Short mmCIF file of C-alpha atoms in Angstrom, two decimals:
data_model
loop_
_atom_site.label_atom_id
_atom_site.label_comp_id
_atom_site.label_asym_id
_atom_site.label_seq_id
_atom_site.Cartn_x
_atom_site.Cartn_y
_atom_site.Cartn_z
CA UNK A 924 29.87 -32.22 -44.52
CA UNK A 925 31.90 -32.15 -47.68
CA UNK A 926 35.60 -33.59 -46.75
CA UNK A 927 38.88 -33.08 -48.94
CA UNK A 928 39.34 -36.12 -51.25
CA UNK A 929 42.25 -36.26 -53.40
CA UNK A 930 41.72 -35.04 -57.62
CA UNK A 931 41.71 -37.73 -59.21
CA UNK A 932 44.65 -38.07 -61.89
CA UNK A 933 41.84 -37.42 -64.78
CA UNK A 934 40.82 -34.41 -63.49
CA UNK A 935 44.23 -33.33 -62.59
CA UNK A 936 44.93 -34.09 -66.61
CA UNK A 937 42.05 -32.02 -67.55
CA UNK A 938 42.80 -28.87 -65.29
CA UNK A 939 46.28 -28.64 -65.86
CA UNK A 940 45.14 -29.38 -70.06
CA UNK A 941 42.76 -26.26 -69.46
CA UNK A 942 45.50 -24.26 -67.72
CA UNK A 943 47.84 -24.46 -70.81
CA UNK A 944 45.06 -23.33 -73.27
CA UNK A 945 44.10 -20.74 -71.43
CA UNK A 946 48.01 -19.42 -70.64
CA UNK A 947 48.47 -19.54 -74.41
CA UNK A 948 45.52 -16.96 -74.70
CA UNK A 949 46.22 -15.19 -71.90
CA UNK A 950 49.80 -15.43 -70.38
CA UNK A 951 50.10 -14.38 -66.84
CA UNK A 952 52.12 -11.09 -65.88
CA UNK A 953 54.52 -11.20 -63.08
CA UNK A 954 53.38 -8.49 -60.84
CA UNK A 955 56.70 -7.33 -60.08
CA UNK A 956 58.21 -6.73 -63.01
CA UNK A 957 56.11 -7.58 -66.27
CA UNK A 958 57.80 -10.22 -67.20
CA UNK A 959 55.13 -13.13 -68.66
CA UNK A 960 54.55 -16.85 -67.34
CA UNK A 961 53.23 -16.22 -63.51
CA UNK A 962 52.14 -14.20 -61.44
CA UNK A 963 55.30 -13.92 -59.53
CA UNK A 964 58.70 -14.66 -61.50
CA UNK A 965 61.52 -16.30 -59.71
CA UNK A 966 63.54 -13.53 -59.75
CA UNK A 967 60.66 -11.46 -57.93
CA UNK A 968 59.84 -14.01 -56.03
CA UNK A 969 63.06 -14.58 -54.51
CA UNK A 970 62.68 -10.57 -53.49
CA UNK A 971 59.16 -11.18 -51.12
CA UNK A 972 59.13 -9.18 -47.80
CA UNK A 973 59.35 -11.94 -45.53
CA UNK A 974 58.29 -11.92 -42.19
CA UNK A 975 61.42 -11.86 -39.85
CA UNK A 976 61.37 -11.05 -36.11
CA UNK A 977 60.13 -8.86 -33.86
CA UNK A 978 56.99 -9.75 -34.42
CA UNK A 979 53.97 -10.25 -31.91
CA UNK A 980 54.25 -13.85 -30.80
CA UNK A 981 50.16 -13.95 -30.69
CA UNK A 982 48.84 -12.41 -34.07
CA UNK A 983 52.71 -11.65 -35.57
CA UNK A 984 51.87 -8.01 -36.74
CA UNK A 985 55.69 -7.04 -37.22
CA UNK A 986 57.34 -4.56 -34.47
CA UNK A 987 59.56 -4.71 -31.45
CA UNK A 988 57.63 -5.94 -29.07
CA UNK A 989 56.27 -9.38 -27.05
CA UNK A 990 52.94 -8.94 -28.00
CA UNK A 991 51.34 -5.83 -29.77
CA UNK A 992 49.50 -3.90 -27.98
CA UNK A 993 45.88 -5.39 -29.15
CA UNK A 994 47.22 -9.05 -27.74
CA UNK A 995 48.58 -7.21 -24.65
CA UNK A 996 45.54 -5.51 -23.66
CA UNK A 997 42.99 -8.53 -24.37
CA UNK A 998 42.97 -12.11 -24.69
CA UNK A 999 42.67 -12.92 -28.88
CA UNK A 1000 39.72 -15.69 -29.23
CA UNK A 1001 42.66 -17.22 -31.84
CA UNK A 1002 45.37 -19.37 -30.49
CA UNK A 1003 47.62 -17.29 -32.97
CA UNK A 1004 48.26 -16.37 -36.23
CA UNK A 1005 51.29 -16.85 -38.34
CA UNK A 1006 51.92 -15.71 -41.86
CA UNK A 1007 55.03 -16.26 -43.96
CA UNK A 1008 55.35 -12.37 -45.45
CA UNK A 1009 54.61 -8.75 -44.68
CA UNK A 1010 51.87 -7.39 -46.69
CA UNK A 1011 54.60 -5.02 -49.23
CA UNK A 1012 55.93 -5.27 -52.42
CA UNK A 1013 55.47 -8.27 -55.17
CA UNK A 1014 53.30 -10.02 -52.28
CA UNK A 1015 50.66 -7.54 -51.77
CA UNK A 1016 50.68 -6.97 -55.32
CA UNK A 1017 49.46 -10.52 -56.21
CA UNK A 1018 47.01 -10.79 -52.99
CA UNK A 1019 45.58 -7.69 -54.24
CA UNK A 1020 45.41 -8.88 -58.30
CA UNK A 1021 43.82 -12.20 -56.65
CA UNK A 1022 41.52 -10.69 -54.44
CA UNK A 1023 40.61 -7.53 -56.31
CA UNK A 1024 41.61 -7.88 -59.75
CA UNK A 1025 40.45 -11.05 -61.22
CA UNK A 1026 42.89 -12.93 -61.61
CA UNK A 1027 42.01 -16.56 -59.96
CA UNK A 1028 45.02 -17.92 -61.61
CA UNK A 1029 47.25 -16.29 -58.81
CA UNK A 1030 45.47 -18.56 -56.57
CA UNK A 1031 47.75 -22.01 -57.08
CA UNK A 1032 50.88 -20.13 -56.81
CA UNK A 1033 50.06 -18.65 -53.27
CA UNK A 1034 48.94 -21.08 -52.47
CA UNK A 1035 51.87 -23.06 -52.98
CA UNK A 1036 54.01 -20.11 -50.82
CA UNK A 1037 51.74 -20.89 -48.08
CA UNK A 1038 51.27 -25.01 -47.82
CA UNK A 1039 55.19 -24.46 -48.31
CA UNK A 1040 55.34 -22.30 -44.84
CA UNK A 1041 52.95 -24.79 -43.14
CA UNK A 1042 55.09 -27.58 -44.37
CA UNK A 1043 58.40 -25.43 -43.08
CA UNK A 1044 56.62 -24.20 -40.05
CA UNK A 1045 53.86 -26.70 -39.16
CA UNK A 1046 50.59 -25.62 -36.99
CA UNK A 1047 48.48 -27.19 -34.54
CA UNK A 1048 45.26 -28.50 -35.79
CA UNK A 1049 44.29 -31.59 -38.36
CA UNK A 1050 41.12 -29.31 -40.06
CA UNK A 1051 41.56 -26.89 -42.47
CA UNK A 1052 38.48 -24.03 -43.49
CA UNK A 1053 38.73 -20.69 -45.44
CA UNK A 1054 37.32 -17.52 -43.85
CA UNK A 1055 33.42 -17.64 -45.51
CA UNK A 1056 32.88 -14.97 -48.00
CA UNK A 1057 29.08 -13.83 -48.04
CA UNK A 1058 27.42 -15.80 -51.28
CA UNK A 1059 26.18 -12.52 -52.56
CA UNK A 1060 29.89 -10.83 -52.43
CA UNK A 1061 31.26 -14.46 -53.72
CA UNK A 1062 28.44 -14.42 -56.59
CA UNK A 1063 29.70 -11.23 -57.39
CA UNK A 1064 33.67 -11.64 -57.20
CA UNK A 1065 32.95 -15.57 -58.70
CA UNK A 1066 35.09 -17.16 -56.33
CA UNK A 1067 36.52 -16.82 -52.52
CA UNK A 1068 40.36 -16.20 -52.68
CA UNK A 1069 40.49 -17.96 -48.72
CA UNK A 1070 38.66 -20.63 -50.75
CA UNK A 1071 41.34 -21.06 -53.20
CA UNK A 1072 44.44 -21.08 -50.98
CA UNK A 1073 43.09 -23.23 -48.07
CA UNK A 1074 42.22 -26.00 -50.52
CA UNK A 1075 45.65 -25.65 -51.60
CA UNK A 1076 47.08 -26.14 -48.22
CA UNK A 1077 44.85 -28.91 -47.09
CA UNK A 1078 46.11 -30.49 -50.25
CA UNK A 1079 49.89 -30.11 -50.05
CA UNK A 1080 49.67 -30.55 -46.16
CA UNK A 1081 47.85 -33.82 -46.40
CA UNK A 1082 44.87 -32.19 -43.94
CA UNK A 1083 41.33 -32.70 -43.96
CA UNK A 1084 39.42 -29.91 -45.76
CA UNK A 1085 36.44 -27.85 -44.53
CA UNK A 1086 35.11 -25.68 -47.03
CA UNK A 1087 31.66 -25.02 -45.73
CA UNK A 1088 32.33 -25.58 -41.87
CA UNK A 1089 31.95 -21.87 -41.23
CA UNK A 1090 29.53 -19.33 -43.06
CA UNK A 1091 28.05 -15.71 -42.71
CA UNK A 1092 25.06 -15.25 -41.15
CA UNK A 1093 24.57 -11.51 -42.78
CA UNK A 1094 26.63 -9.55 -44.79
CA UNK A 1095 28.76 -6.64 -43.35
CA UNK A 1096 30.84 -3.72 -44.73
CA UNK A 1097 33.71 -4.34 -46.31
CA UNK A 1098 37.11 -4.30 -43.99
CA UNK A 1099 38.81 -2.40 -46.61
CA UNK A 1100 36.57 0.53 -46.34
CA UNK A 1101 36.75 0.51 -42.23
CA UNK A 1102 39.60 2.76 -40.37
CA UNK A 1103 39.74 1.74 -36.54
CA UNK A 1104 40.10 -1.42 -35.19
CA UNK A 1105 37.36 -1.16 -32.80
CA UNK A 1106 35.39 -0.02 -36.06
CA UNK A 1107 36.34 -3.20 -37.66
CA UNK A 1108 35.49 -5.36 -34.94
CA UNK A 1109 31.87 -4.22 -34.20
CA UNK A 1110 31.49 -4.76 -38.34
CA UNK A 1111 32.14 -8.53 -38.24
CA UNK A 1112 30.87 -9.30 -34.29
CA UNK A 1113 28.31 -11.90 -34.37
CA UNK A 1114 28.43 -12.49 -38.46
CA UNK A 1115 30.21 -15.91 -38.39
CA UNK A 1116 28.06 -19.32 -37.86
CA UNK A 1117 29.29 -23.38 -37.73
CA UNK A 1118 27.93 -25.39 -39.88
CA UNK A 1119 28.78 -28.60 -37.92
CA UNK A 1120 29.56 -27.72 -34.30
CA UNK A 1121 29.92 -31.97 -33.62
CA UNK A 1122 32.34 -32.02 -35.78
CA UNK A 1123 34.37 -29.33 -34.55
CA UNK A 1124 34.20 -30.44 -31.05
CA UNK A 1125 38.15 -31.44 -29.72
CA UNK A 1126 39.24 -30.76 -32.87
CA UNK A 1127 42.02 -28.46 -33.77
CA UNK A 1128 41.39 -25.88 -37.00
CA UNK A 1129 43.38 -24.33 -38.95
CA UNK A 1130 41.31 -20.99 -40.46
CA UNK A 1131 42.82 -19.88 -43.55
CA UNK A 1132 42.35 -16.08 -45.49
CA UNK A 1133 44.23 -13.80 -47.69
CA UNK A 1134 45.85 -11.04 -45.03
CA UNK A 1135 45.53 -10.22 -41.22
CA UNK A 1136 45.02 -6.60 -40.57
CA UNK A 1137 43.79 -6.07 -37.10
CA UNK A 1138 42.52 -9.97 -36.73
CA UNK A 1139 39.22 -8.96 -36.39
CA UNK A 1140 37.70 -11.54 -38.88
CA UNK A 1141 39.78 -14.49 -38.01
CA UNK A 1142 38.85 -13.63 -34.34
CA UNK A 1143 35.48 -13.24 -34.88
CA UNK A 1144 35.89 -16.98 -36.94
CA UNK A 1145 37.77 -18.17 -33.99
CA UNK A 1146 35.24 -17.28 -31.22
CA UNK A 1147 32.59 -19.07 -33.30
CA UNK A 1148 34.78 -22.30 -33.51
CA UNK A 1149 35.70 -22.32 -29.52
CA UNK A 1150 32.02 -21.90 -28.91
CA UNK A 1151 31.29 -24.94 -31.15
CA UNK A 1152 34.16 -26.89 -28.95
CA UNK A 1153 37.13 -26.22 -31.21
CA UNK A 1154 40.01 -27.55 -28.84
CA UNK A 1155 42.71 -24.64 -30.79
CA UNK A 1156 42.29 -22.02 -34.23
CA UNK A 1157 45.25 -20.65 -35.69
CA UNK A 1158 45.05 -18.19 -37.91
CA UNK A 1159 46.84 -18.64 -41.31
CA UNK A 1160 47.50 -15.99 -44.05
CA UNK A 1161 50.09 -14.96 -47.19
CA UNK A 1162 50.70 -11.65 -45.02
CA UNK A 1163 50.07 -9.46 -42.00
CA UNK A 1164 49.79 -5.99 -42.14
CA UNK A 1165 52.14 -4.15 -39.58
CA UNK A 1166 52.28 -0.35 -38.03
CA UNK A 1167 49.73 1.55 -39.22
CA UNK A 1168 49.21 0.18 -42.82
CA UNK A 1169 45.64 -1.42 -42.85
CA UNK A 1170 44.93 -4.32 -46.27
CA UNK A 1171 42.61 -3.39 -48.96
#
């Protein structure tokens, strides 16, 4: 199993040489306003809907309550899952230009807003994996977004890095498309496997994707990992999705 090493200064040299070539071409668009140079400007950035209380102490999907009322009427297979906005505004619009839109040079700046809340707001657990992508849908998007930002993280964070310690074992529907729930959890039951199940034994992960909607993935992620011995899984995103908004 693949761990996280530190990039070495070369390569750091070369990346960031590649990065300024190709924002000389192509200079990024703040999604907020227009305004060139990344993805999110300072002045929108200082604007993001960030997640403030109430929210549900278990999967913090904003509202007034304890728990919501999927975390009151079950017990989650996650441990939690925290998120540092809501999924509105300048912040959905650069998930959504990441995730959807092509543009994988969104990733490093999210990814930045979230080691930045781990750092702020740190979580149980020394291991840090993306939520898998199925290789045909990552062939055909050419990367996996949860990919991108949980390297980040791991990085930043100083945490070991997991990229291929979960995968899918078949390829399902698309959340985006799926209304209910209940419809979204029967999609991804029984689609996540571990790749290393000794080395997740006692250990502590940290499972990282784009946005929470109803949980379903992460919990299907997370019941995989506590059947391979995972001591705790947190869930970490950029957003949740609160009331009855559901994520592209």
């Amino acid at each position: 199993m693949a761990r996280f090493t530190r990039i070495a200064p070369l390569h750091s040299l070369v990346e960031q040489a590649g990065r300024s070539i190709l924002d000389a071409l192509y200079p990024l668009e703040c999604v907020g306003c227009g305004g060139t140079g990344r993805v999110i400007c300072d002045r929108c950035a200082a604007d993001l809907p960030v997640l403030r209380p109430p929210f549900c102490r278990v999967c913090s999907a904003p509202g007034d309550f304890a728990r919501c009322q999927a975390c009151a009427e079950s017990v989650r297979e996650f441990d939690g899952i925290r998120a540092p906005f809501r999924y509105a505004g300048t912040i959905r619009q650069a998930i959504l230009a990441l995730k959807y839109g092509g543009i994988k040079a969104a990733a490093p700046q999210l990814g930045d807003l979230l080691a930045n809340f781990v750092e702020a707001n740190p979580l149980p657990g020394e291991i840090v994996a993306p939520v898998p992508m199925h290789a045909g849908r990552q062939r055909e998007r050419g990367y996996n977004q949860a990919e991108l930002l949980a390297r980040r993280v791991a990085r930043h964070c100083n945490l070991q890095y997991e990229e291929k310690l979960l995968f899918r074992t078949r390829q399902v529907q698309p959340q985006a498309g799926i209304g209910s729930a209940a419809e979204r959890a029967v999609n991804v039951a029984g689609s996540i496997g571990v790749s290393a199940s000794e080395q997740v034994a006692g250990a502590g992960v940290i499972l990282v994707d784009d946005v929470a909607t109803t949980g379903s993935t992460l919990e299907t992620c997370a019941a995989a990992l506590k059947q391979a011995g995972a001591a705790s899984v947190w869930g970490l995103t950029l957003a949740v999705v609160g009331g009855e908004e559901l994520s592209e």
